[in-house]
XYZ file of C-alpha atoms in Angstrom:
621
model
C 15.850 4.872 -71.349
C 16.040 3.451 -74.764
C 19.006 0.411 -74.796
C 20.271 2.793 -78.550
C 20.764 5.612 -76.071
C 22.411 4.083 -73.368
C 24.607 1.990 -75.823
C 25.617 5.537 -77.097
C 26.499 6.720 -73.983
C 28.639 3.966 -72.438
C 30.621 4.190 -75.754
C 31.416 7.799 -76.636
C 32.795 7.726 -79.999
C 32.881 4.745 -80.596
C 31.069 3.230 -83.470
C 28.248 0.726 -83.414
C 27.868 -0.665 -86.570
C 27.637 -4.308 -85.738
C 23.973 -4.437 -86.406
C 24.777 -3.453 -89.717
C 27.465 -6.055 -90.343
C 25.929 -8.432 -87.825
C 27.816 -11.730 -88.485
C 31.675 -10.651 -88.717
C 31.653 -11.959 -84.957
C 34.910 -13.011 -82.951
C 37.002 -12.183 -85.708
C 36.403 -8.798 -86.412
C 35.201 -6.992 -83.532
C 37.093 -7.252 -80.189
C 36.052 -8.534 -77.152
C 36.290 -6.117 -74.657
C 35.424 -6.688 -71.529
C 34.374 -3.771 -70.413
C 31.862 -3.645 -73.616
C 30.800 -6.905 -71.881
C 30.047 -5.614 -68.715
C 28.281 -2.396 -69.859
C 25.913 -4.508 -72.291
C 25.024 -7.077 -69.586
C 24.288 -4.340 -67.017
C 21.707 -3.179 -69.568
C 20.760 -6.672 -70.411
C 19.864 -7.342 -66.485
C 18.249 -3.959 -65.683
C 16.164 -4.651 -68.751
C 16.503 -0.884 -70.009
C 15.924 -1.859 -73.133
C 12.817 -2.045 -75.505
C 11.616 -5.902 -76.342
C 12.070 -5.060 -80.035
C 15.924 -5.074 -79.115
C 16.668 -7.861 -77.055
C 17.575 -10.330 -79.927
C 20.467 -7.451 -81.059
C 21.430 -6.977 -77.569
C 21.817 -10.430 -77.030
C 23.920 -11.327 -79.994
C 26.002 -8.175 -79.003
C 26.383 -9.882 -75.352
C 27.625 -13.012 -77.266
C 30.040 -11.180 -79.752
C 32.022 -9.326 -76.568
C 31.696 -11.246 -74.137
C 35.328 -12.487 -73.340
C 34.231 -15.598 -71.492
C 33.868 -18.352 -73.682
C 31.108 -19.570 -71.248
C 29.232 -16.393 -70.567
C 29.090 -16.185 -75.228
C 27.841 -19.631 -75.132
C 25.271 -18.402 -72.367
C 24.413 -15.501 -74.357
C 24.348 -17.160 -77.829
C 21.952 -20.497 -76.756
C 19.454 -18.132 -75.242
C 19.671 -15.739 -78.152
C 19.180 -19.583 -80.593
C 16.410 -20.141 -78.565
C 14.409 -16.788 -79.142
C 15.389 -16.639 -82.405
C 13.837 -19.681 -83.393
C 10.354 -18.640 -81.967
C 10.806 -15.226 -83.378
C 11.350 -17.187 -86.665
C 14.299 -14.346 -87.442
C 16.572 -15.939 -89.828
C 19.627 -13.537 -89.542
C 19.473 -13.707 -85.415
C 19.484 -17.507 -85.925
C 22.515 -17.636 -88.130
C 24.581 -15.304 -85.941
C 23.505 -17.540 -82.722
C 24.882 -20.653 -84.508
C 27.741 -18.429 -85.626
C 29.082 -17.610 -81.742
C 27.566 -20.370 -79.942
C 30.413 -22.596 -82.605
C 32.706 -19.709 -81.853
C 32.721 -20.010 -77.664
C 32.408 -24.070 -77.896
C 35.570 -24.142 -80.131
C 37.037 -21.722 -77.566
C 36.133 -23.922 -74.996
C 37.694 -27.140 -77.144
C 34.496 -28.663 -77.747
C 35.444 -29.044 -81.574
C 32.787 -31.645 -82.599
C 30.014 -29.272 -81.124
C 31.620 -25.975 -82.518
C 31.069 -27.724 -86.098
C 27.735 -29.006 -85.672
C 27.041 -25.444 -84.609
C 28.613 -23.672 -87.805
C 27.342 -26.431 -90.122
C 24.032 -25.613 -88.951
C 24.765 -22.312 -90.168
C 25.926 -23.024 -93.040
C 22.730 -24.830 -94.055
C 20.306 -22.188 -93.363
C 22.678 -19.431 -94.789
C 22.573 -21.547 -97.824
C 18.573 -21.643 -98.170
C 18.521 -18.162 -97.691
C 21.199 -17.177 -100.066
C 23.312 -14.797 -97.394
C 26.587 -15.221 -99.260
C 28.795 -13.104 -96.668
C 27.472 -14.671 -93.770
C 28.394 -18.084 -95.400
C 31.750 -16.916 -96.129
C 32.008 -15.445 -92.055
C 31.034 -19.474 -91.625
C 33.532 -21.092 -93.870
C 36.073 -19.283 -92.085
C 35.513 -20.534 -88.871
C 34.832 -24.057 -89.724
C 37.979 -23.790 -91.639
C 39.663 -22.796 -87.976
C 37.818 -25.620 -86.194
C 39.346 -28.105 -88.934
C 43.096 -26.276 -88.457
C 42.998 -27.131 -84.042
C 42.006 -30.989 -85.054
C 44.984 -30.605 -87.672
C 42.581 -31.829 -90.439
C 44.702 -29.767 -93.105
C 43.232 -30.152 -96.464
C 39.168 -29.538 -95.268
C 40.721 -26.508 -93.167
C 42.221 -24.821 -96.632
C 39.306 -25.991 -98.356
C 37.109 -24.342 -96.421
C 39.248 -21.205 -96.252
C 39.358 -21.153 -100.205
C 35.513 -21.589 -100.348
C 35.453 -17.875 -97.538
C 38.155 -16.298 -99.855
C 36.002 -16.905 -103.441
C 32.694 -15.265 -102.007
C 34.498 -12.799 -99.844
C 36.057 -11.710 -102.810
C 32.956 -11.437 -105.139
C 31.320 -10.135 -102.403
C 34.047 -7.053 -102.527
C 34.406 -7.573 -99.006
C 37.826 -6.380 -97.877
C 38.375 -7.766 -94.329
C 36.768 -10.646 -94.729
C 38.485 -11.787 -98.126
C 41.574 -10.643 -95.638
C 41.017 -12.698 -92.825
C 40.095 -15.839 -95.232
C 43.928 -15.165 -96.614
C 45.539 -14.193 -92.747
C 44.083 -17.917 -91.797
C 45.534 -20.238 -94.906
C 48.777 -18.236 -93.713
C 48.429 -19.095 -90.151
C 48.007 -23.378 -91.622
C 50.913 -22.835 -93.498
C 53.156 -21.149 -90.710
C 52.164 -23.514 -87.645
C 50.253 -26.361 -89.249
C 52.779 -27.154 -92.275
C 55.447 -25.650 -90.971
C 56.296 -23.682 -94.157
C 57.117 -19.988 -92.962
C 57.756 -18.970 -96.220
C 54.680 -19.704 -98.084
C 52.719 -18.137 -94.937
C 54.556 -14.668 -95.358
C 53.432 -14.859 -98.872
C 49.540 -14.797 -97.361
C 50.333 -12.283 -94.085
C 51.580 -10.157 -96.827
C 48.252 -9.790 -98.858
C 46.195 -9.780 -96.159
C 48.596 -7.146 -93.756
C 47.952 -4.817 -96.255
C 44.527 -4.930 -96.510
C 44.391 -4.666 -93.034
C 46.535 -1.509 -93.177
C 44.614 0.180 -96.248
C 41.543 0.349 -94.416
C 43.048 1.214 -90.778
C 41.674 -1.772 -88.897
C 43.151 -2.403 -86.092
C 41.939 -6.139 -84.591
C 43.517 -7.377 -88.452
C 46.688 -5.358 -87.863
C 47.473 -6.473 -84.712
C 46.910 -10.484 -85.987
C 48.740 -9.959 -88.374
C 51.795 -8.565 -86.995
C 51.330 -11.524 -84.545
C 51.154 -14.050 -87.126
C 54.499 -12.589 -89.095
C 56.494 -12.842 -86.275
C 55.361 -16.204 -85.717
C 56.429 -17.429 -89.168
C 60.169 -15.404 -88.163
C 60.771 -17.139 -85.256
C 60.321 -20.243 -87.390
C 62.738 -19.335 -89.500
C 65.297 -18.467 -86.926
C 64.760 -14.891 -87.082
C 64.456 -14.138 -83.344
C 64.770 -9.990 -83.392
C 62.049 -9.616 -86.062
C 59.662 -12.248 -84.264
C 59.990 -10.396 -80.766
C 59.915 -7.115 -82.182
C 56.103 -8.017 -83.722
C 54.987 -10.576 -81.460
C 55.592 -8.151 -78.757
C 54.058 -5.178 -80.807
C 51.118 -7.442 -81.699
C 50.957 -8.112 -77.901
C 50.617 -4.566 -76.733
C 47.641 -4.217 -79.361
C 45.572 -7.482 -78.504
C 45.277 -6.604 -74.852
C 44.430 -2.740 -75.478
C 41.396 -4.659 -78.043
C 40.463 -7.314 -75.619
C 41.415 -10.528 -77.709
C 43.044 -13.175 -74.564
C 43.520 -16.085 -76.803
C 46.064 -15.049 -79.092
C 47.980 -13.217 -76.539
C 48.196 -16.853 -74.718
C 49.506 -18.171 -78.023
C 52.098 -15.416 -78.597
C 53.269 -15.312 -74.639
C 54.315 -19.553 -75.799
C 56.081 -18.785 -78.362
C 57.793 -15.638 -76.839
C 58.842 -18.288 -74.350
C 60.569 -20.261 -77.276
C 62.471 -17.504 -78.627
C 64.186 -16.739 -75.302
C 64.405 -20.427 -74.750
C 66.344 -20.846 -77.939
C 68.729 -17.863 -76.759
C 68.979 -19.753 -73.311
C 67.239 -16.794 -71.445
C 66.152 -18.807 -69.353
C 64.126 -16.566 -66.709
C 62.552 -14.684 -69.698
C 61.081 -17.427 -71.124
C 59.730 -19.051 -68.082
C 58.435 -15.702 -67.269
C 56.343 -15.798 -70.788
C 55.562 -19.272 -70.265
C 53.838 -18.504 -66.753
C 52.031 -15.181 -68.114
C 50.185 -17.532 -70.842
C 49.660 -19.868 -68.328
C 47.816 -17.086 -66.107
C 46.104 -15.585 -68.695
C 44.481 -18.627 -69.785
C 43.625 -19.619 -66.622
C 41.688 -16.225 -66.024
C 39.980 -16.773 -68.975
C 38.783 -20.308 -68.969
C 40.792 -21.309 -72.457
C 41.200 -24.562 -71.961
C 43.341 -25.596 -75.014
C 45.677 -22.865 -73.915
C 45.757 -24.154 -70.603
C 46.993 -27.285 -71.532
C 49.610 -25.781 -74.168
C 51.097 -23.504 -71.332
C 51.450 -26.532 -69.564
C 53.409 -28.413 -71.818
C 55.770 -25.166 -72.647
C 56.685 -25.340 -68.598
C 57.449 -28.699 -68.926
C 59.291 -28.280 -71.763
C 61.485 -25.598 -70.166
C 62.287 -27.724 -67.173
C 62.781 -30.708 -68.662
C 65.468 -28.689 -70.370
C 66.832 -26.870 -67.048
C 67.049 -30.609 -66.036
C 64.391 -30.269 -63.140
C 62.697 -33.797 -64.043
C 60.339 -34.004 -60.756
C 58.638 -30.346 -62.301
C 58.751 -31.043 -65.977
C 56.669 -34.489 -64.782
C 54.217 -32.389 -62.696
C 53.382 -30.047 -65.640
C 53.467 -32.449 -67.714
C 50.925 -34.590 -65.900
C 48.485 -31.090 -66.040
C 48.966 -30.731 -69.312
C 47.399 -34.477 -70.255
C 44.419 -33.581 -68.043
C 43.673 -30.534 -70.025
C 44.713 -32.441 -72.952
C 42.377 -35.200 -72.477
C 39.318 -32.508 -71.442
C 38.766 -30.958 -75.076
C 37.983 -35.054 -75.684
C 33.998 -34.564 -75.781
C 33.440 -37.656 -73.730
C 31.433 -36.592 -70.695
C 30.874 -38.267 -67.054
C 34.790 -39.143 -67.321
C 36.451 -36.730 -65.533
C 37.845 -38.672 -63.052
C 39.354 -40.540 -65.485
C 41.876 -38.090 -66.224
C 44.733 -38.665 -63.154
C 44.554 -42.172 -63.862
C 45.082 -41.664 -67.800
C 47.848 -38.616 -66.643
C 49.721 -40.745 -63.934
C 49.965 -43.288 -66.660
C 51.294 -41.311 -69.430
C 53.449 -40.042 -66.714
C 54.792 -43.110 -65.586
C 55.927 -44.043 -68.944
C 57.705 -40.776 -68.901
C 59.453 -41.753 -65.633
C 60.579 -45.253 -67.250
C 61.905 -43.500 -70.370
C 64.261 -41.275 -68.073
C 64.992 -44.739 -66.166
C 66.513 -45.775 -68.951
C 68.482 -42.909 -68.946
C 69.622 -43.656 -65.875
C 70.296 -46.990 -66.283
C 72.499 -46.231 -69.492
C 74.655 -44.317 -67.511
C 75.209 -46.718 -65.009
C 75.948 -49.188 -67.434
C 78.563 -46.888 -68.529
C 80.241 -46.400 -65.144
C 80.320 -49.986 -64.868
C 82.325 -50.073 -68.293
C 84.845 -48.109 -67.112
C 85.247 -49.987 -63.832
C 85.745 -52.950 -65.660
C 88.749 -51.206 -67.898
C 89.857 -50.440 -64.525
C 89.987 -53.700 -63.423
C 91.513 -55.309 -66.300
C 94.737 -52.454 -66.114
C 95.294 -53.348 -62.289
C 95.076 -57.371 -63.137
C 97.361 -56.523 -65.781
C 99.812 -54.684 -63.405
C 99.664 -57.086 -60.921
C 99.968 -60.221 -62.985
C 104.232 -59.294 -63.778
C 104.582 -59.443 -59.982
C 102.848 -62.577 -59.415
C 101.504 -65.565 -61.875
C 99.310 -66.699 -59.125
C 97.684 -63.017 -58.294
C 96.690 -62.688 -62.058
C 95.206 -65.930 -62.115
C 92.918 -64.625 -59.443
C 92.325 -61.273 -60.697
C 91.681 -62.800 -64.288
C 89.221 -65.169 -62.947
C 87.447 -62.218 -61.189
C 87.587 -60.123 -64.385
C 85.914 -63.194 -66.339
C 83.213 -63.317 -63.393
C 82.593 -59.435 -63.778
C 82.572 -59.266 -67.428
C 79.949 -61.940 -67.472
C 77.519 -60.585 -65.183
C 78.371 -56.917 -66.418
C 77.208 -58.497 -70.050
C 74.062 -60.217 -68.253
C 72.878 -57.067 -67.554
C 73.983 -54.811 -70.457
C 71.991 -57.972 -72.567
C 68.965 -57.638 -69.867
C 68.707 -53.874 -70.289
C 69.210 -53.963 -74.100
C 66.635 -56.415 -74.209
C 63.814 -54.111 -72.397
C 64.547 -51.347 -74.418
C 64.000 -52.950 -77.417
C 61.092 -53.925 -75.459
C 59.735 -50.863 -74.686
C 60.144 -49.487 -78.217
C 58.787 -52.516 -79.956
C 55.496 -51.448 -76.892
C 55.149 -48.208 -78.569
C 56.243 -48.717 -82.588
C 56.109 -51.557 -84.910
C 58.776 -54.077 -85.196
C 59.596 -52.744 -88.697
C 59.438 -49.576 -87.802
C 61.586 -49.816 -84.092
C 64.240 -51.551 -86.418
C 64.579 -48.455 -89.097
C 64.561 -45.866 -86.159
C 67.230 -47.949 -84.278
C 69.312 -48.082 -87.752
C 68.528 -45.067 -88.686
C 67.918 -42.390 -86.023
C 64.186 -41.700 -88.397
C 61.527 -43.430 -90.059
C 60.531 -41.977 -93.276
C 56.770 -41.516 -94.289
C 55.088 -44.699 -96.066
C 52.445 -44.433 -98.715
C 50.651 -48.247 -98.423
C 48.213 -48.292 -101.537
C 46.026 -51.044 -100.009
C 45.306 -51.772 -96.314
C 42.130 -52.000 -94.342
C 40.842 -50.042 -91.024
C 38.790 -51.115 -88.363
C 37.313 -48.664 -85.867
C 35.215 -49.813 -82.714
C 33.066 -47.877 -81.047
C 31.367 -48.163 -77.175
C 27.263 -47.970 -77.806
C 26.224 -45.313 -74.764
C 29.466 -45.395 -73.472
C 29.323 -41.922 -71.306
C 25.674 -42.606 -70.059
C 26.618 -46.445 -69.065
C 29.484 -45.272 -67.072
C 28.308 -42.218 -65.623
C 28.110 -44.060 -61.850
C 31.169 -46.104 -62.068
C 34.345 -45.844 -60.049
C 37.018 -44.480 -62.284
C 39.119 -47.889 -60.861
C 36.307 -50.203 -62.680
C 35.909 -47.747 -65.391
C 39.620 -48.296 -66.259
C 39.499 -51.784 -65.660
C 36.591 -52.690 -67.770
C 37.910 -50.498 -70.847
C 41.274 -52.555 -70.076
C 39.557 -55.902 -70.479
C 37.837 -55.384 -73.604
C 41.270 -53.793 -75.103
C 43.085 -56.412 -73.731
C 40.915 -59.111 -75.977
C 40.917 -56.965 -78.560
C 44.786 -56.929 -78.685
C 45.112 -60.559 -78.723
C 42.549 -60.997 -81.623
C 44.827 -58.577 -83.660
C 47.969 -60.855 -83.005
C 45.876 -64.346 -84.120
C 44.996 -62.827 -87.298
C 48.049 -61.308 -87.968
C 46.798 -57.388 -87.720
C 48.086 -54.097 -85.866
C 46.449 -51.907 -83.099
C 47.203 -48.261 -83.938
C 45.947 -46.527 -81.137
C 42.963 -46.020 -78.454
C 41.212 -42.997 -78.362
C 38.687 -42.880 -75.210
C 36.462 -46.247 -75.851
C 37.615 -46.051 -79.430
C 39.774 -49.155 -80.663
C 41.871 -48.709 -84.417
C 43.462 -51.361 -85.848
C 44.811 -52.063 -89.680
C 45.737 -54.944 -91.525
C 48.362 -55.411 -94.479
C 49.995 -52.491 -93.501
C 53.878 -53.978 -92.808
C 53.035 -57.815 -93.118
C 51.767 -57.105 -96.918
C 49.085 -59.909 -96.182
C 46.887 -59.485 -99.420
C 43.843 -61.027 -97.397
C 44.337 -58.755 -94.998
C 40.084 -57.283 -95.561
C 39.149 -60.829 -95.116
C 41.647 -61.231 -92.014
C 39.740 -57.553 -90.737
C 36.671 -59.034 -90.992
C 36.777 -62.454 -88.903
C 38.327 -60.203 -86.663
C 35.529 -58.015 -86.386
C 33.519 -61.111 -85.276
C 35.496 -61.899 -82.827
C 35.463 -58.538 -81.192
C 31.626 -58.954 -80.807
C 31.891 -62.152 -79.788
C 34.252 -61.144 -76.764
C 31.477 -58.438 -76.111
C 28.973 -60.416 -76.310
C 30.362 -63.201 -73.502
C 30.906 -60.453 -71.370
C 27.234 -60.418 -70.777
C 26.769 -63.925 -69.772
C 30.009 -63.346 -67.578
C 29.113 -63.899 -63.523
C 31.435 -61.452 -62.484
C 30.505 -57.642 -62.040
C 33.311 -55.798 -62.430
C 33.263 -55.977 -65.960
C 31.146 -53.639 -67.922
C 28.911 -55.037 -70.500
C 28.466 -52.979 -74.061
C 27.294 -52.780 -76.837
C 29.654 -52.323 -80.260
C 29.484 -50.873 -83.442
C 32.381 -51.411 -86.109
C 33.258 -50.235 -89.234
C 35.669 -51.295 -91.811
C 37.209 -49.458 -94.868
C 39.848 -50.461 -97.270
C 42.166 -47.893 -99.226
C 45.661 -45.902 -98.944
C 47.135 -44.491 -96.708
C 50.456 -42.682 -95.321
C 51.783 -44.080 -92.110
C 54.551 -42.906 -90.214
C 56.305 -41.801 -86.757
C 55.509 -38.633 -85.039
C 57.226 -36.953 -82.792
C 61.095 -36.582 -81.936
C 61.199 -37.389 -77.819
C 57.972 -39.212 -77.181
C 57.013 -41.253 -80.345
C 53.758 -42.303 -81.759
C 53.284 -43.865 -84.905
C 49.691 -43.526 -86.728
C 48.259 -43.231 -90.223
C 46.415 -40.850 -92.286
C 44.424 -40.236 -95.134
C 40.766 -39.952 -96.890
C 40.767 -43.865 -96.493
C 41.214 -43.818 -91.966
C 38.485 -40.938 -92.231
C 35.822 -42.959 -94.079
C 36.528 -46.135 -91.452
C 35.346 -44.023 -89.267
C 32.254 -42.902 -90.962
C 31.431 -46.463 -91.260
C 31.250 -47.008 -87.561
C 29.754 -44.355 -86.583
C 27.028 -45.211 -89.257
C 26.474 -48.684 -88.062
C 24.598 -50.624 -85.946
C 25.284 -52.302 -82.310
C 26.397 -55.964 -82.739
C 26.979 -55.452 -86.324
C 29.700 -54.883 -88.925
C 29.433 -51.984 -91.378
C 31.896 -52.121 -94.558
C 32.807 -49.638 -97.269
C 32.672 -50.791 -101.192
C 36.095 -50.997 -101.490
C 36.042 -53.798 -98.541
C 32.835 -55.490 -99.935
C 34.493 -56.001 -102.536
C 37.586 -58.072 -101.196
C 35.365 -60.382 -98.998
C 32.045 -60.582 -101.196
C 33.222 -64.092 -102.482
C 33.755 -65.162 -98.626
C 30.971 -63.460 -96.715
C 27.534 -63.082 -96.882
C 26.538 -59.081 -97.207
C 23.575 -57.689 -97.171
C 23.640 -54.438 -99.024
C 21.951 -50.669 -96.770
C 21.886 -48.488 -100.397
C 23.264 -45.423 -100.300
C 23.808 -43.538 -97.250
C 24.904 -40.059 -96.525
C 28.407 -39.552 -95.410
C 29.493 -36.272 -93.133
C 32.131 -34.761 -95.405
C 31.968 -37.467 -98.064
C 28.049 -37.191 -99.799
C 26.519 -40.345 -101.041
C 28.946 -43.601 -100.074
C 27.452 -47.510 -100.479
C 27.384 -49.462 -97.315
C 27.405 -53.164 -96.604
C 26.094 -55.079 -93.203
C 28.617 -58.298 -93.257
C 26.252 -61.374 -91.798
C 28.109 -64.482 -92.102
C 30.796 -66.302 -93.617
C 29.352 -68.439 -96.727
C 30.832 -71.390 -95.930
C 27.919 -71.732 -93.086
C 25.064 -70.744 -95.243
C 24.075 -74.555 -96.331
């Protein structure tokens, strides 16, 4: 039997216009499972005619709700595509194969997989196909909270979905700048303005997948505002209407935040209740970035039912699933180490706690003390010369260690923010967003580093990545700079940015040589439990906004245009060599020796000048 026959029957009434359509994907058409099953049973019985089998298999890929089964489905449908030289089947391939990686949290791969696209759509002058693509690279940008390339790209979907006269997807273009304003800005307000316009679109025409999104998405943007009867009411609604259509991964989303409006309302068996169904429903489904975010929600709630031992459980899960979506492969095993690590500074941070409280208690023993010498001394002169000696013993070693405990908090905090900015958020409570108009960033970058450490122990893996960090820290205190962070084998560091050193490019730079000077002696180094690499680093030079994020665990870091084309730089150099922006050639040209690579093209950025830095000038002679 024909596969348009059997289609017909498994679906009744239903109608099967995707061929038509053919690239609205994930975000029109639900994912139902038992579409899924039907098409794959026809798909492995091969009752269908060869002249088919590219539109079954993008059908297999569009409802499949697996994320890995649509991957499956969409690689083999890239590959036959490409040999059947069919331009539309190879668009739509690229178009789920980026949808079930970024479903999976392999971000980088889901855009090289829409960008791909993209570029083809673009030769071929398929306008609402690009638009489909802008929309989802748009989303991809939105989960790495890249804000301004996620509304670009939803402004460039909106303008040809719009001149295209295409209703739903000029619809779901506005439905996803509301969903950045409501959760990625945090401005409710200005996302009901978008829900709005696109909700009634989505009514006109009767179609149900943008309905039920919608609905989700407005109660999303009440419960932000405090409006917790409105958000349940559509959140639950939206609920009901995503799991009669098939669509798991919003559900998970709207079962978390569920959890936080009964949270809020300190219903507390509700909301773990929520919390546990996300959890469950992610699992079942293999959403990884769900996982994780379910994870954190349970810890969350205990933490706040004041069960510390489960809060630290969950929230040693939730790192591993965290740290997974990182597309750094071989590494696996990595992840308890990294988790009992984060979670150990966790367990020191409600030490502290602890140890506040005792302090405390032994405050009040002391006040104690001091009314009974006081009481004692009118009986007696010679009893309250005793007891005031023993008071002046106590209060001294009572002060030792209120001085040694003050003295490792400021420790610890001065470990995780700089000096400047531990000293405003002591003062203060907060630390207020900088703009810095000139500082430089370095980022460092592991040559091979999955494929080199693929067959060590995760113990050596650890403790080479520690040594080379290590080194690379105490360069950054010589020359005056600051680490930011460490991102797998990735090292960021800045100078000028609270010192206001105004040679602070120059300062990067003999830096840089250091670095690969360190790596370089490893490789002469007779011991082998240190990994030897090879390093690429990049420098740029520009503003920036730096400031403190988050309200219980902090983390201070810095964005802006200037931190993204740093890392362009490095990953467009060379091993053993130091790649530099204009703006930094510039500052150090007088200094160091450059030799000048032209023009090079720049993911997200065109055209950009790059410098190799060879020497300093002083040894040229």
């Amino acid at each position: 039997m024909a596969y348009f026959n059997i289609f017909r029957k498994v679906f009744h009434s239903k109608a099967y216009i995707i061929f038509g359509l053919f690239f609205f994907g994930t975000y029109i058409y639900a994912q139902d499972r038992h579409i899924a099953d039907s098409l794959e049973l026809i798909y492995n019985s091969r009752q269908f005619e060869e002249k088919d089998r590219l539109k079954l298999l993008y059908d297999l890929a569009v409802f499949s709700p697996d994320p890995d089964k649509s991957l499956q489905f969409s690689s083999e449908l890239l590959r036959r595509a490409i040999e059947a030289d069919s331009t539309h089947h190879i668009i739509g391939a690229y178009q789920e194969r980026g949808t079930a990686l970024r479903l999976k949290g392999d971000l980088n791969q889901a855009l090289e997989s829409f960008f791909n696209g993209v570029k083809l759509a673009e030769e071929e002058e398929l306008q609402r196909e690009l638009g489909i693509l802008y929309i989802n690279i748009g989303t991809v940008y939105a989960a790495m909270d890249d804000h301004h390339n996620a509304i670009r790209n939803y402004n460039e979907a909106s303008a040809i979905h719009k001149a295209e006269n295409d209703s739903v997807g000029y619809a779901s273009a506005m439905e996803n700048i509301g969903d950045l304003y409501n959760l990625g800005l945090s401005k409710p307000d200005s996302a009901l303005l978008f829900f709005r316009e696109s909700g009634d679109i989505y009514r006109a025409i009767d179609y149900k997948p943008g309905i039920a999104y919608n609905m989700g998405n407005v109660g999303l943007a009440y419960a932000l505002k405090g409006d917790y009867d409105i958000a349940e009411k559509n959140i639950g609604q939206a609920t009901e209407m995503l799991e009669e259509l098939g669509h798991y991964y919003p559900i998970s989303v709207y079962l978390t935040y569920m959890s936080d409006i009964y949270a809020e309302q300190e219903q507390w068996e509700t909301a773990f209740a929520y919390a546990f169904r996300s959890l469950d429903l992610a699992k079942q489904h293999g959403l990884k970035e769900q996982i994780g975010d379910a994870y954190l929600k349970l810890s969350e709630l205990y933490e706040k039912r004041g069960n510390t031992a489960e809060s630290l459980r969950y929230f040693k899960n939730h790192v591993i699933y965290r740290d997974s979506l990182n597309n750094i492969d071989k590494v696996q095993e990595m992840a308890n180490l990294r988790a009992d690590f984060e979670v150990s500074q966790k367990q020191i941070e409600v030490d502290l706690l602890q140890k506040e409280s005792e302090i405390q208690l032994l405050k009040d023993k002391r006040q104690k003390i001091i009314i009974y010498a006081t009481a004692l001394a009118l009986v007696v002169i010679f009893v309250f010369a005793f007891f005031l000696y023993k008071r002046y013993s106590f209060v001294k070693e009572t002060n030792t260690i209120i001085e040694e405990e003050k003295n490792r908090s400021d420790a610890l905090l001065l470990n995780i923010l700089p000096k400047e900015t531990a000293q405003e958020l002591k003062e203060t409570g907060q630390v207020e967003a900088k703009k810095f108009e000139s500082i430089t960033v370095l980022f460092t970058d592991f040559k091979d580093f999955t494929r080199s450490s693929a067959d060590l122990s995760p113990e050596n893996l650890v403790r080479s990545v520690d040594y080379y960090f290590s080194r690379f820290d105490e360069v950054m205190e010589k020359h005056g700079l600051e680490k930011i962070k460490t991102m797998g084998d990735a090292y960021m560091c800045t100078g000028g940015l609270h010192l206001n050193k105004e040679d602070h490019a120059l300062s990067m730079v003999r830096a840089a040589f250091e670095i690969i000077e360190i790596t370089e002696a490893v490789k002469n180094m007779d011991q082998t439990n240190i990994m030897p690499y090879e390093i690429r680093i990049g420098i740029n030079t520009g503003p920036v906004v730096a400031g403190v994020v988050g309200t219980q665990k902090f983390a201070y870091d810095i964005w802006g245009d200037t931190v993204n084309v740093a890392a362009r730089m490095e990953t467009n150099s060379e091993t053993g060599k130091i790649n530099v922006s204009e703006n930094t050639y510039e500052l150090i040209k007088d200094e160091f020796e450059c030799e000048y690579r032209g023009k090079m093209k720049v993911k997200n950025k065109g055209m950009m000048k790059m410098y190799y830095v060879k020497k300093p000038k002083l040894q040229m002679a």
